[in-house]
GROMACS .gro file of C-alpha atoms in nm:
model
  416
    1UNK     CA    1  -8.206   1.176  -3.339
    2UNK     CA    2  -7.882   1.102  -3.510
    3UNK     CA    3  -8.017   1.195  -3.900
    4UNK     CA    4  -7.695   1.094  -4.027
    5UNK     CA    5  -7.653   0.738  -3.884
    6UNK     CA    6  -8.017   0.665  -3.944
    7UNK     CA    7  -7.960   0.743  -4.319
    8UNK     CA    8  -7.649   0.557  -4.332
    9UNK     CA    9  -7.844   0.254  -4.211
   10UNK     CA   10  -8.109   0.267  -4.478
   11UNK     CA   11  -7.852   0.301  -4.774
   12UNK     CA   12  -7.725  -0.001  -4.620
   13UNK     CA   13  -8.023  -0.222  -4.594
   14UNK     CA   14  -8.107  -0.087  -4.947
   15UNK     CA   15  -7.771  -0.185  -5.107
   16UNK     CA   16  -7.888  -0.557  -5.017
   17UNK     CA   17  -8.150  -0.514  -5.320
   18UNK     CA   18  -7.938  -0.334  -5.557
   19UNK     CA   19  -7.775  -0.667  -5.789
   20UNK     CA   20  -7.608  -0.356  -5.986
   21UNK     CA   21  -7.229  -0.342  -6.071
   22UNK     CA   22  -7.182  -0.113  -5.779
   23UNK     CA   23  -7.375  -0.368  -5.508
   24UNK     CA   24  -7.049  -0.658  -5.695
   25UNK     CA   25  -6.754  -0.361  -5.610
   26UNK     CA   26  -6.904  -0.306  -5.237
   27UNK     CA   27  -6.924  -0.733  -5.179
   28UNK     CA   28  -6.571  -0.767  -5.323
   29UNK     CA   29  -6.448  -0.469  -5.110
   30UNK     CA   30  -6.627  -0.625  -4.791
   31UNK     CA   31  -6.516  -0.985  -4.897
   32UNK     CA   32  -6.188  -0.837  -4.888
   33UNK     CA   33  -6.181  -0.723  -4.551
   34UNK     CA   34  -6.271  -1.099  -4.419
   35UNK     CA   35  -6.019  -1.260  -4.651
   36UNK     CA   36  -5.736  -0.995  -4.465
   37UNK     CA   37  -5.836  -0.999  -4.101
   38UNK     CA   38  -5.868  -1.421  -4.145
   39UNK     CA   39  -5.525  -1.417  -4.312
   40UNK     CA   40  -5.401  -1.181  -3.969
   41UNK     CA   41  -5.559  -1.353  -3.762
   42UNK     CA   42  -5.426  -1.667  -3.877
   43UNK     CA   43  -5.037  -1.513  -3.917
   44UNK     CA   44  -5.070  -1.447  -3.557
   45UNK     CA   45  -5.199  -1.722  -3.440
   46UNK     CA   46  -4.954  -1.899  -3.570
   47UNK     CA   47  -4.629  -1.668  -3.515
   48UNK     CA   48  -4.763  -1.682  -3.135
   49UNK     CA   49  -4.776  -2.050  -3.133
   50UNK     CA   50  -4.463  -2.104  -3.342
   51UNK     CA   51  -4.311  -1.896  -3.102
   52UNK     CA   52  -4.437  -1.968  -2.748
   53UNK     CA   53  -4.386  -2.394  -2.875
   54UNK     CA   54  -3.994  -2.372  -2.979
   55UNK     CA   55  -3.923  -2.159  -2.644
   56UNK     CA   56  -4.094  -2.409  -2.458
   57UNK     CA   57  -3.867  -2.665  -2.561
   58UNK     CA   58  -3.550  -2.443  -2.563
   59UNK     CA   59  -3.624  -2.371  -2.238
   60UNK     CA   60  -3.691  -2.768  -2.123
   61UNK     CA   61  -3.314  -2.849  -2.170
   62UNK     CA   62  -3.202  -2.564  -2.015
   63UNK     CA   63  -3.489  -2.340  -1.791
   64UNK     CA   64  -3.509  -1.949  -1.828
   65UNK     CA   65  -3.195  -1.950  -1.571
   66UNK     CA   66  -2.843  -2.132  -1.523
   67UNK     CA   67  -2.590  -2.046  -1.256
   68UNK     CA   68  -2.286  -2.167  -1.277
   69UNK     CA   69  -1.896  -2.180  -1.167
   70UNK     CA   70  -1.757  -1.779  -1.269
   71UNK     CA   71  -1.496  -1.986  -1.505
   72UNK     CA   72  -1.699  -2.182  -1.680
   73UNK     CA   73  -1.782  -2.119  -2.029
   74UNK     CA   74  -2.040  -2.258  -2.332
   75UNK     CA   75  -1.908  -2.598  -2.273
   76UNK     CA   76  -2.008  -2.915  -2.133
   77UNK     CA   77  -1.688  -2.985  -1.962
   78UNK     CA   78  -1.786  -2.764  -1.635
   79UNK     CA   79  -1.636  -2.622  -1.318
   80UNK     CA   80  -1.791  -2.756  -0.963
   81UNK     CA   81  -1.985  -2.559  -0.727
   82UNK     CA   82  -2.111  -2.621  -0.398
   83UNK     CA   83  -2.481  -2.707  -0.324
   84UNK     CA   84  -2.571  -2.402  -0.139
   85UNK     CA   85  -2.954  -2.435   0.044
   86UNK     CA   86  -2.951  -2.051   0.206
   87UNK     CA   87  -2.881  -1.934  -0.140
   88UNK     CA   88  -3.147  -2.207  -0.279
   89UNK     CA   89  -3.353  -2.011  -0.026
   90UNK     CA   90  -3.312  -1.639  -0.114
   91UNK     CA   91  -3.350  -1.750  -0.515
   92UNK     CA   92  -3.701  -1.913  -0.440
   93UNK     CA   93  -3.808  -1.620  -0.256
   94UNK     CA   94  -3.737  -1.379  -0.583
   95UNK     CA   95  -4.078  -1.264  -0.731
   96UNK     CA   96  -4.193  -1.501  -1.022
   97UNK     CA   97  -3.910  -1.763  -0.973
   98UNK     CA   98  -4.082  -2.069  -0.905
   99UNK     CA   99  -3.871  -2.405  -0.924
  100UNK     CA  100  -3.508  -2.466  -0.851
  101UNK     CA  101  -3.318  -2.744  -0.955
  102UNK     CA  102  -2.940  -2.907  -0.945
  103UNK     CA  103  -2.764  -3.031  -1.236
  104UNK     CA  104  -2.430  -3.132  -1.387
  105UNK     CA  105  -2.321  -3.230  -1.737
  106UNK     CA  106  -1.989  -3.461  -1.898
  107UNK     CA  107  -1.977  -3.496  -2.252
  108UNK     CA  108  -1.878  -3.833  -2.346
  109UNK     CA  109  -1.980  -4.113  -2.644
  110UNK     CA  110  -2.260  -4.358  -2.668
  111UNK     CA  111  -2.081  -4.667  -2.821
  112UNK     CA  112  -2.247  -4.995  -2.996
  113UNK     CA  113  -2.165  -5.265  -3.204
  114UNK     CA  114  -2.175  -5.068  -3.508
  115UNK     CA  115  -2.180  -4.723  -3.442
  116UNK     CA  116  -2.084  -4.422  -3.244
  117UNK     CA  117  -2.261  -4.117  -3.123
  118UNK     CA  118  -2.148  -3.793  -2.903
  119UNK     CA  119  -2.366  -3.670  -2.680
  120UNK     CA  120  -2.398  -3.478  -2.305
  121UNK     CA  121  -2.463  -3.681  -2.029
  122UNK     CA  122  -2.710  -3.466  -1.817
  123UNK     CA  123  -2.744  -3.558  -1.441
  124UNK     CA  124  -3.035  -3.461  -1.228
  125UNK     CA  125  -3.188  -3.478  -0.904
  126UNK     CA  126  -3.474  -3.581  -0.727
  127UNK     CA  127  -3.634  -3.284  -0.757
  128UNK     CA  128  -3.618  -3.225  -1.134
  129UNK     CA  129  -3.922  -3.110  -1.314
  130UNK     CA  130  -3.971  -3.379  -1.560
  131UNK     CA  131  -4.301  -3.197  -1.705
  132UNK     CA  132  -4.140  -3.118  -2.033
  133UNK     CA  133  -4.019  -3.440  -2.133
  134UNK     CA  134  -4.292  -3.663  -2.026
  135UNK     CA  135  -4.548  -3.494  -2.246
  136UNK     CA  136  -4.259  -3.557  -2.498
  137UNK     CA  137  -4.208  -3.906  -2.390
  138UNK     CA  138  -4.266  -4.184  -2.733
  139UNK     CA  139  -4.200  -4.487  -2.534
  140UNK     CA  140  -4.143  -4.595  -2.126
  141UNK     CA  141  -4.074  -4.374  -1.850
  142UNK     CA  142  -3.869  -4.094  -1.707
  143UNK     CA  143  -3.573  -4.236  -1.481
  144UNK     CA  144  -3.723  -4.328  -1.149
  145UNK     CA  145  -3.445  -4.125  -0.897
  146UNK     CA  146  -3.436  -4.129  -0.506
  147UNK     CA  147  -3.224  -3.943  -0.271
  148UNK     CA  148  -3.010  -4.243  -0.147
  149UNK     CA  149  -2.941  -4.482  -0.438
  150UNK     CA  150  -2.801  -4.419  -0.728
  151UNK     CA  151  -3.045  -4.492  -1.049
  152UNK     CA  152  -2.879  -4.640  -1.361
  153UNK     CA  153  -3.156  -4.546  -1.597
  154UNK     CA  154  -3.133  -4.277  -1.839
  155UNK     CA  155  -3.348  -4.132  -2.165
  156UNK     CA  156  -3.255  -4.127  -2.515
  157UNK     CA  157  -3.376  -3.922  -2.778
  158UNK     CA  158  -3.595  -4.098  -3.063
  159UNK     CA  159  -3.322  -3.966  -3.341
  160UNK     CA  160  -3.066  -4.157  -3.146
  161UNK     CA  161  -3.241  -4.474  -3.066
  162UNK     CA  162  -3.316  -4.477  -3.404
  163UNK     CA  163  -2.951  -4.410  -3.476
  164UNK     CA  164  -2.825  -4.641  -3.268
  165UNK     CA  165  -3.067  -4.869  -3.308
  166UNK     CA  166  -3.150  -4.895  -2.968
  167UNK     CA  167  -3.496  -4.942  -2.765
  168UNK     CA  168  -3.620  -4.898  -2.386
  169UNK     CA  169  -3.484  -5.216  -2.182
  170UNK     CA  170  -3.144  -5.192  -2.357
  171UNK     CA  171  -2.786  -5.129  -2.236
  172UNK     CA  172  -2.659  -4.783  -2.300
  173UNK     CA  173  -2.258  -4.792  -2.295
  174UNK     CA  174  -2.086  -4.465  -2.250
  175UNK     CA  175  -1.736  -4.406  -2.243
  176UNK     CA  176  -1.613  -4.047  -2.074
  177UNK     CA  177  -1.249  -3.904  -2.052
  178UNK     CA  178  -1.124  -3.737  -1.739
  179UNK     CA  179  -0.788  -3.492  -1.806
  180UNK     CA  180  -0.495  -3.622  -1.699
  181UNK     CA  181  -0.654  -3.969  -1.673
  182UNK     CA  182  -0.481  -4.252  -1.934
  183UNK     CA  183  -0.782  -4.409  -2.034
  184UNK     CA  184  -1.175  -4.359  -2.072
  185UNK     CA  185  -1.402  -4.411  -1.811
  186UNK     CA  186  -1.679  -4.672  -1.943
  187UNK     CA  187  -2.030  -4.670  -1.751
  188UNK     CA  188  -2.322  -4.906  -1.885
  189UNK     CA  189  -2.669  -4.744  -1.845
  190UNK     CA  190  -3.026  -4.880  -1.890
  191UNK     CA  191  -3.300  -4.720  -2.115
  192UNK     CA  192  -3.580  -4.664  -1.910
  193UNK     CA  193  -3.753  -4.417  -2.142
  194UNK     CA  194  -3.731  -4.259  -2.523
  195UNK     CA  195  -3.817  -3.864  -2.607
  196UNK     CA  196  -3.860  -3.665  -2.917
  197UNK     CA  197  -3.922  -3.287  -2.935
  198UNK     CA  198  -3.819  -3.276  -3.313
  199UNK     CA  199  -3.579  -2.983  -3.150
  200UNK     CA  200  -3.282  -3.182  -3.307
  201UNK     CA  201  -2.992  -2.983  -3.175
  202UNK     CA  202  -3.089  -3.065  -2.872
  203UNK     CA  203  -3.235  -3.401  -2.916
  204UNK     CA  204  -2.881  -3.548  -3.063
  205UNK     CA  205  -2.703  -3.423  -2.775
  206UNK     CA  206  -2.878  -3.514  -2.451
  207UNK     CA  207  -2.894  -3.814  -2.246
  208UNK     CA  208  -3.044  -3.794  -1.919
  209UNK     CA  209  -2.975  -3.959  -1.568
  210UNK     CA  210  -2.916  -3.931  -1.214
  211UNK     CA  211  -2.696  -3.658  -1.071
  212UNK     CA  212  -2.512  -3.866  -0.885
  213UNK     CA  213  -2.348  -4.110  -1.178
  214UNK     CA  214  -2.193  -3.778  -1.307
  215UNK     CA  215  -2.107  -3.642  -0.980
  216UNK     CA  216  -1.899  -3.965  -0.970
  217UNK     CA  217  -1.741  -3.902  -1.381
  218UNK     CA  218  -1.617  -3.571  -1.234
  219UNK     CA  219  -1.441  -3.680  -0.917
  220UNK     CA  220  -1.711  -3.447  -0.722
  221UNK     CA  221  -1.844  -3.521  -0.374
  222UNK     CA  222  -2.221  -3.521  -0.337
  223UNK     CA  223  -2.277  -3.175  -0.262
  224UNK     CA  224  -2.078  -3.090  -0.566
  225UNK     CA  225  -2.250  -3.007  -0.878
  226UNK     CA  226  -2.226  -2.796  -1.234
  227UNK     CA  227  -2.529  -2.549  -1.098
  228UNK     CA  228  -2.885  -2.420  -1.061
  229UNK     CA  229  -3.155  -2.410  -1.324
  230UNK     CA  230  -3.445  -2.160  -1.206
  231UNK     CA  231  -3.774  -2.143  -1.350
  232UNK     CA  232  -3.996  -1.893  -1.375
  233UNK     CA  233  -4.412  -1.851  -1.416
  234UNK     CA  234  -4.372  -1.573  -1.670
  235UNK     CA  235  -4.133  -1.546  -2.033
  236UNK     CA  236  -4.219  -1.203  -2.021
  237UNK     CA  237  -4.034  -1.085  -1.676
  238UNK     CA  238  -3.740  -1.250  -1.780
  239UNK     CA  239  -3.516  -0.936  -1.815
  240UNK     CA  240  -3.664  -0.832  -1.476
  241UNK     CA  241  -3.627  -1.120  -1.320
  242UNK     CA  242  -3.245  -1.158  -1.480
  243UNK     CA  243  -3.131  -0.803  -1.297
  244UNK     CA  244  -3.261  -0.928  -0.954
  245UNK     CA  245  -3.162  -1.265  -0.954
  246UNK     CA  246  -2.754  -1.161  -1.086
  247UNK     CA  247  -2.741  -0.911  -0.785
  248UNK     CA  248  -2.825  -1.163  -0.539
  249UNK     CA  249  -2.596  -1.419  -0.697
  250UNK     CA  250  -2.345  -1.174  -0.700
  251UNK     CA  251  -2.386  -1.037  -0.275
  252UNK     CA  252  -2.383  -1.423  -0.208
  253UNK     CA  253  -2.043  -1.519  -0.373
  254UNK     CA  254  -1.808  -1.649  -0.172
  255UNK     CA  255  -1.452  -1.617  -0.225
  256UNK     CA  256  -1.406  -1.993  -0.325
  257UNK     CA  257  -1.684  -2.003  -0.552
  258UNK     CA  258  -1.812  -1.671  -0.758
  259UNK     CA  259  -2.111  -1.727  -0.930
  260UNK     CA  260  -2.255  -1.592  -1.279
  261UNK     CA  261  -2.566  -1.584  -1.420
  262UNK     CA  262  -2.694  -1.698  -1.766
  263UNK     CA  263  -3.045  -1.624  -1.902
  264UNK     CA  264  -3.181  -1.914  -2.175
  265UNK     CA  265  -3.227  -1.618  -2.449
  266UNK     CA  266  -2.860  -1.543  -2.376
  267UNK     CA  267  -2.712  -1.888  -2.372
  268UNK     CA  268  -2.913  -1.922  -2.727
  269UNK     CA  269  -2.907  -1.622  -2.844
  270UNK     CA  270  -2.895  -1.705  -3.212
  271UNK     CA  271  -3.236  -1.899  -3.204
  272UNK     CA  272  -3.417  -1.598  -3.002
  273UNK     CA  273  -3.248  -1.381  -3.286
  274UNK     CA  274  -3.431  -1.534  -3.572
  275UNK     CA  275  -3.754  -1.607  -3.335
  276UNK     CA  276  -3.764  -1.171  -3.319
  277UNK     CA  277  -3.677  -1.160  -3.684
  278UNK     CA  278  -4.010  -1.377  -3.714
  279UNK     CA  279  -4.224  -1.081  -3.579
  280UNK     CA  280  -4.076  -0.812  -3.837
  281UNK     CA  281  -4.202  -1.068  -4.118
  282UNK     CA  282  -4.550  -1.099  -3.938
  283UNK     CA  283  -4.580  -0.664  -3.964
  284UNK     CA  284  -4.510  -0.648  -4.278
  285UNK     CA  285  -4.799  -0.901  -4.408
  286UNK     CA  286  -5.028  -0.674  -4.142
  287UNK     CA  287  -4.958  -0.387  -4.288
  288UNK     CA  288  -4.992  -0.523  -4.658
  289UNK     CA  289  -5.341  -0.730  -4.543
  290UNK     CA  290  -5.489  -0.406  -4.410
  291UNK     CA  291  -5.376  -0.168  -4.715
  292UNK     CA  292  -5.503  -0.418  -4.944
  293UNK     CA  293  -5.842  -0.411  -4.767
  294UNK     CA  294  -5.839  -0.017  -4.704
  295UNK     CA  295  -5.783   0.048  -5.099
  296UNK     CA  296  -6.060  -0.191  -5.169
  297UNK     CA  297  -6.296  -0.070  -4.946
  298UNK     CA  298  -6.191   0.336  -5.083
  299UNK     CA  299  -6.283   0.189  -5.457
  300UNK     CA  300  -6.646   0.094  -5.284
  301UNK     CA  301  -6.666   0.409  -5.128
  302UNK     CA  302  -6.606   0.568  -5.414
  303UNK     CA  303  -6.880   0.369  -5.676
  304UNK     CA  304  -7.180   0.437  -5.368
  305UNK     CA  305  -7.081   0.825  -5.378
  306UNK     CA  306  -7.098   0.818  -5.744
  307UNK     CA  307  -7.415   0.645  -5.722
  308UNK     CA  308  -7.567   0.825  -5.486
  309UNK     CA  309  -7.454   1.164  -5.639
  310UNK     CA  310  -7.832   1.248  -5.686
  311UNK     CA  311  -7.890   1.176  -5.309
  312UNK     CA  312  -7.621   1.413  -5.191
  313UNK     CA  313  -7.747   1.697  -5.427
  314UNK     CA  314  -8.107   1.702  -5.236
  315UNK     CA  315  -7.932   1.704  -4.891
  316UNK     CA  316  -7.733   1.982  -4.982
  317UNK     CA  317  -8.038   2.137  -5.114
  318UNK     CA  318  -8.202   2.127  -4.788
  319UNK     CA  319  -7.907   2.270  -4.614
  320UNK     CA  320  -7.697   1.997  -4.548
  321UNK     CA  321  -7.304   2.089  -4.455
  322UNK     CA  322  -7.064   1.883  -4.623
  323UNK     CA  323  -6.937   1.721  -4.293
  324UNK     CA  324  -7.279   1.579  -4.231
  325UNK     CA  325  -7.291   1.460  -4.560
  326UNK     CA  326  -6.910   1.305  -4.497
  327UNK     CA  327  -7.056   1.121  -4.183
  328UNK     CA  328  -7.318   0.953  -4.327
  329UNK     CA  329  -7.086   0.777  -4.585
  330UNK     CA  330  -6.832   0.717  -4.295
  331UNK     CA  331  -7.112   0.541  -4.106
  332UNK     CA  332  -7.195   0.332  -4.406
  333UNK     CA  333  -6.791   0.190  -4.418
  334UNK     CA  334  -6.845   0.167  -4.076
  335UNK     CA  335  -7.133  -0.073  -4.131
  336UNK     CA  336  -6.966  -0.264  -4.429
  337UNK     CA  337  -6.652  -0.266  -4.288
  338UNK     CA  338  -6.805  -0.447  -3.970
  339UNK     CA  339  -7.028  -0.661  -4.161
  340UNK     CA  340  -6.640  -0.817  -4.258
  341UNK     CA  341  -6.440  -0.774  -3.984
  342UNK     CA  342  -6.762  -1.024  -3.838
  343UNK     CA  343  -6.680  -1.312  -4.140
  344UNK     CA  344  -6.313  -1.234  -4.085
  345UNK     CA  345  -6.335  -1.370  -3.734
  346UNK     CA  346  -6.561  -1.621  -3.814
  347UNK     CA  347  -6.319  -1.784  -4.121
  348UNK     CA  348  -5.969  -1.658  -3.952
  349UNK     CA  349  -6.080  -1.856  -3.573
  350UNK     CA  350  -6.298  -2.163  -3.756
  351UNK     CA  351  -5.960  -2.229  -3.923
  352UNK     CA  352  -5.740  -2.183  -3.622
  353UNK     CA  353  -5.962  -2.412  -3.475
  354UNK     CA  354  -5.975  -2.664  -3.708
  355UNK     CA  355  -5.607  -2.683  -3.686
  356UNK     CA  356  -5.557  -2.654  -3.319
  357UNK     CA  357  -5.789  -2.955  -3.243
  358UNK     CA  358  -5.678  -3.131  -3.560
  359UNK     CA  359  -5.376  -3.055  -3.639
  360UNK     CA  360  -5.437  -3.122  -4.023
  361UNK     CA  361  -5.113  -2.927  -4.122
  362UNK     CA  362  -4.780  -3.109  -4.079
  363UNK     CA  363  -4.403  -2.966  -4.097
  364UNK     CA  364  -4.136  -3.117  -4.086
  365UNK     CA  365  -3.941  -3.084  -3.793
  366UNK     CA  366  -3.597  -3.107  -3.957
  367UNK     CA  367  -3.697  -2.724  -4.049
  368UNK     CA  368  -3.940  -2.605  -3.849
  369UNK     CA  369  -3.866  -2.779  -3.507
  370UNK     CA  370  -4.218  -2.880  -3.501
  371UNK     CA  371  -4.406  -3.145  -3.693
  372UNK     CA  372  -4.737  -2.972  -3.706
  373UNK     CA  373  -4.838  -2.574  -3.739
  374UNK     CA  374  -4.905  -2.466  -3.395
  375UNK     CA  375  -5.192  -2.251  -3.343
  376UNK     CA  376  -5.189  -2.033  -2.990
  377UNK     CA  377  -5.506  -1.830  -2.976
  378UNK     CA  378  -5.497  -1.503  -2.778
  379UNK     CA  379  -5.812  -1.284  -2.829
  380UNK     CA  380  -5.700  -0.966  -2.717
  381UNK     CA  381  -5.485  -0.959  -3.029
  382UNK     CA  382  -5.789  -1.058  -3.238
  383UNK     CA  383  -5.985  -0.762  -3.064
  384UNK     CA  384  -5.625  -0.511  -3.107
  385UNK     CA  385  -5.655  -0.683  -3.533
  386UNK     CA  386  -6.024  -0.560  -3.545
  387UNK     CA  387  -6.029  -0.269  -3.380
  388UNK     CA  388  -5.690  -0.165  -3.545
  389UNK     CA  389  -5.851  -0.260  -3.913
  390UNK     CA  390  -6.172  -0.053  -3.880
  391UNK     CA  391  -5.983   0.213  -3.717
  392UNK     CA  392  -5.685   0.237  -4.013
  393UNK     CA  393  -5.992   0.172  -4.301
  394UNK     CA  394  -6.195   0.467  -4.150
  395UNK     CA  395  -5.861   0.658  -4.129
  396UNK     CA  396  -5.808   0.583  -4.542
  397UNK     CA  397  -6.158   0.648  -4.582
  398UNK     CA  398  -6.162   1.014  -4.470
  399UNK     CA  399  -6.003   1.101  -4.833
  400UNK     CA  400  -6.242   1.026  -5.058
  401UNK     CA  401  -6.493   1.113  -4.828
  402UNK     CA  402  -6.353   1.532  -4.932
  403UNK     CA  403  -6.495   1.429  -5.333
  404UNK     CA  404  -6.842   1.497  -5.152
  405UNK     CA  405  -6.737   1.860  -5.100
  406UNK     CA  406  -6.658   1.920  -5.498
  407UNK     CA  407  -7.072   1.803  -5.579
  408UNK     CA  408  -7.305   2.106  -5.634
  409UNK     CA  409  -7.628   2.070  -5.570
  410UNK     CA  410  -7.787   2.190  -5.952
  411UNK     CA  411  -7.564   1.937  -6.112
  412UNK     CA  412  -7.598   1.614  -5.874
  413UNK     CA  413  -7.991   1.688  -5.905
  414UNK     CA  414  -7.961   1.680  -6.221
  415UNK     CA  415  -7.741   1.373  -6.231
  416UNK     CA  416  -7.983   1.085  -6.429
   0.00000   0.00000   0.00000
């Protein structure tokens, strides 16, 4: 029989009677624990969501992968490649990479009655994965695109409809310029559908539309276009993935067309900058949430050895070692700490889900990219933030659990 644990159990059940000042310090030192796990719980939930929902978007103008012309640059204004299908081939066949698709930009200007607005024409094929922006779709359709015709039908952004004050039905005129052409090129469009993924950067800059209307702004034959966008099923390969995918770009080069390789993080590298800077910010308040409910839960420790000075006198009386006497008040954290890690998880994931299903808390997307707090639940970090608070309060514990060793037994006996 484990003597320690079993006394450690009934100086907990007994501590549910005591209304003392000491039973107040040991409910405000559990209470504690619950209000910091919920709050870390919460912080990660939400850094995880914050974080997986402004990728997603990033990476639904752009995918995890663009390869383009080997003199091409950051710009719109691109250099043609040839449609390649054996090298289509050998990318799909890459480990995780699971979608590749054609595309080809031309800046230009969206021109009305009354205003004027820059923006990137983006042309796409039949293939396109339009997953992205038709659960971000506010009004009609994607473009409708075939592999024969050519579709005049294109998507605006919200902010630029509004802008422009222009709605789904109505003529989109675009004017482009060419180099060493005299005068614009002019090309009237139809809105077929509006979007808004309050990413703004992005929103204010692309139209969409068939590949083949900017094929023909460019001057490029049909099996000419700006490059590949590849997908993958996983963020977290992406480095992996990166180091394959450039060496069989690069053994596949021809001598008329060398190749390069762009990942999404390295094409935006300033907003995957301050997405990582999010995570330092997210330690910190861990650290500061689990100190704050380690010193509490020492100051408890501390009033129930006091209290039960008497207690320890008699077992060291009868013989018992000091580290015996340690364990049973380590058991008895043990059991308070528990008792609220268990209303931590119960507050920190009723909350989560309250806003996940509800989404009660707005932002505003002009700063936040988002217009409500996203909430991404993964419960192996809520069993890594419970196991990792008992373990570091247990860990803070094990100092004033050495004040037991300073107690004699004549004068804790005597203790009134």
């Amino acid at each position: 029989m484990n003597t320690e644990l079993f006394i450690a159990r009934r100086v907990f059940s007994e501590k549910k009677e005591n209304k003392g000042i000491s039973s107040k310090i040991v409910s405000i030192a559990v209470a504690s624990i619950s209000i910091s796990l919920a709050v870390m719980i919460i912080s990660v939930a939400i850094l995880i969501g914050f974080k997986q929902q402004v990728r997603e978007k990033v990476i639904g103008f752009g995918s995890h992968f663009q390869v383009v012309n080997f003199d091409s640059n950051y710009s719109f204004e691109t250099q043609a490649i040839e449609i390649d299908s054996t090298l289509i081939k050998k990318y799909l066949s890459i480990p995780h990479i699971k979608h590749v698709q054609q595309y080809a930009t031309k800046p230009g200007i969206i021109k009305t009655d009354s205003e004027i607005h820059g923006m990137v024409l983006k042309g796409v094929s039949k293939n396109f994965d339009w997953s992205f922006f038709k659960r971000n779709i506010v009004a009609g359709n994607v473009p409708s695109l075939n592999q024969t015709e050519k579709s005049n039908e294109v998507i605006i952004s919200e902010k630029v409809s509004l802008l422009l004050k222009l709605k789904t039905g109505d003529p989109l005129y675009c004017y482009f310029y060419n180099e060493g052409e005299n005068a614009p090129r002019s090309r009237k469009f139809i809105i077929s559908g509006i979007y808004n993924t309050s990413l703004e950067e992005f929103d204010e800059m692309y139209v969409l539309c068939d590949l083949k209307n900017v094929q023909g702004l460019n001057n490029w034959s049909d099996n000419q276009i700006s490059g590949y966008e590849l997908m993958i099923d996983d963020f977290n390969v992406l480095d992996q993935v990166f180091d394959v995918l450039r060496d069989v770009t690069l053994n596949n080069a021809t001598d008329n067309s060398m190749l390069k390789v762009y990942s999404i993080v390295t094409r935006y590298s300033m907003l995957f900058e301050w997405l990582s800077v999010l995570d330092m910010n997210v330690w910190v308040l861990l650290v500061l949430m689990i100190g704050v409910a380690g010193i509490n839960m020492i100051s408890g420790l501390l009033i129930i050895i006091l209290e039960r000075t008497r207690m320890i006198g008699i077992l060291k009386s009868l013989g018992y070692p000091n580290i015996s006497i340690r364990k049973i008040f380590l058991y008895l954290t043990a059991f308070l700490s528990t008792k609220g890690l268990l209303w931590g998880n119960v507050i920190g994931i009723g909350l989560c889900a309250i806003q996940y299903f509800t989404g009660i808390i707005k932002l505003d997307p002009a700063s936040y990219y988002l217009d409500t707090v996203p909430i991404a639940m993964n419960f192996i970090y809520i069993l890594l933030l419970n196991a990792g608070t008992l373990v570091a309060i247990l860990t803070m514990i094990l100092i004033p659990s050495f004040f037991i060793s300073r107690i004699t037994p004549v004068e804790a006996i005597s203790v009134e």
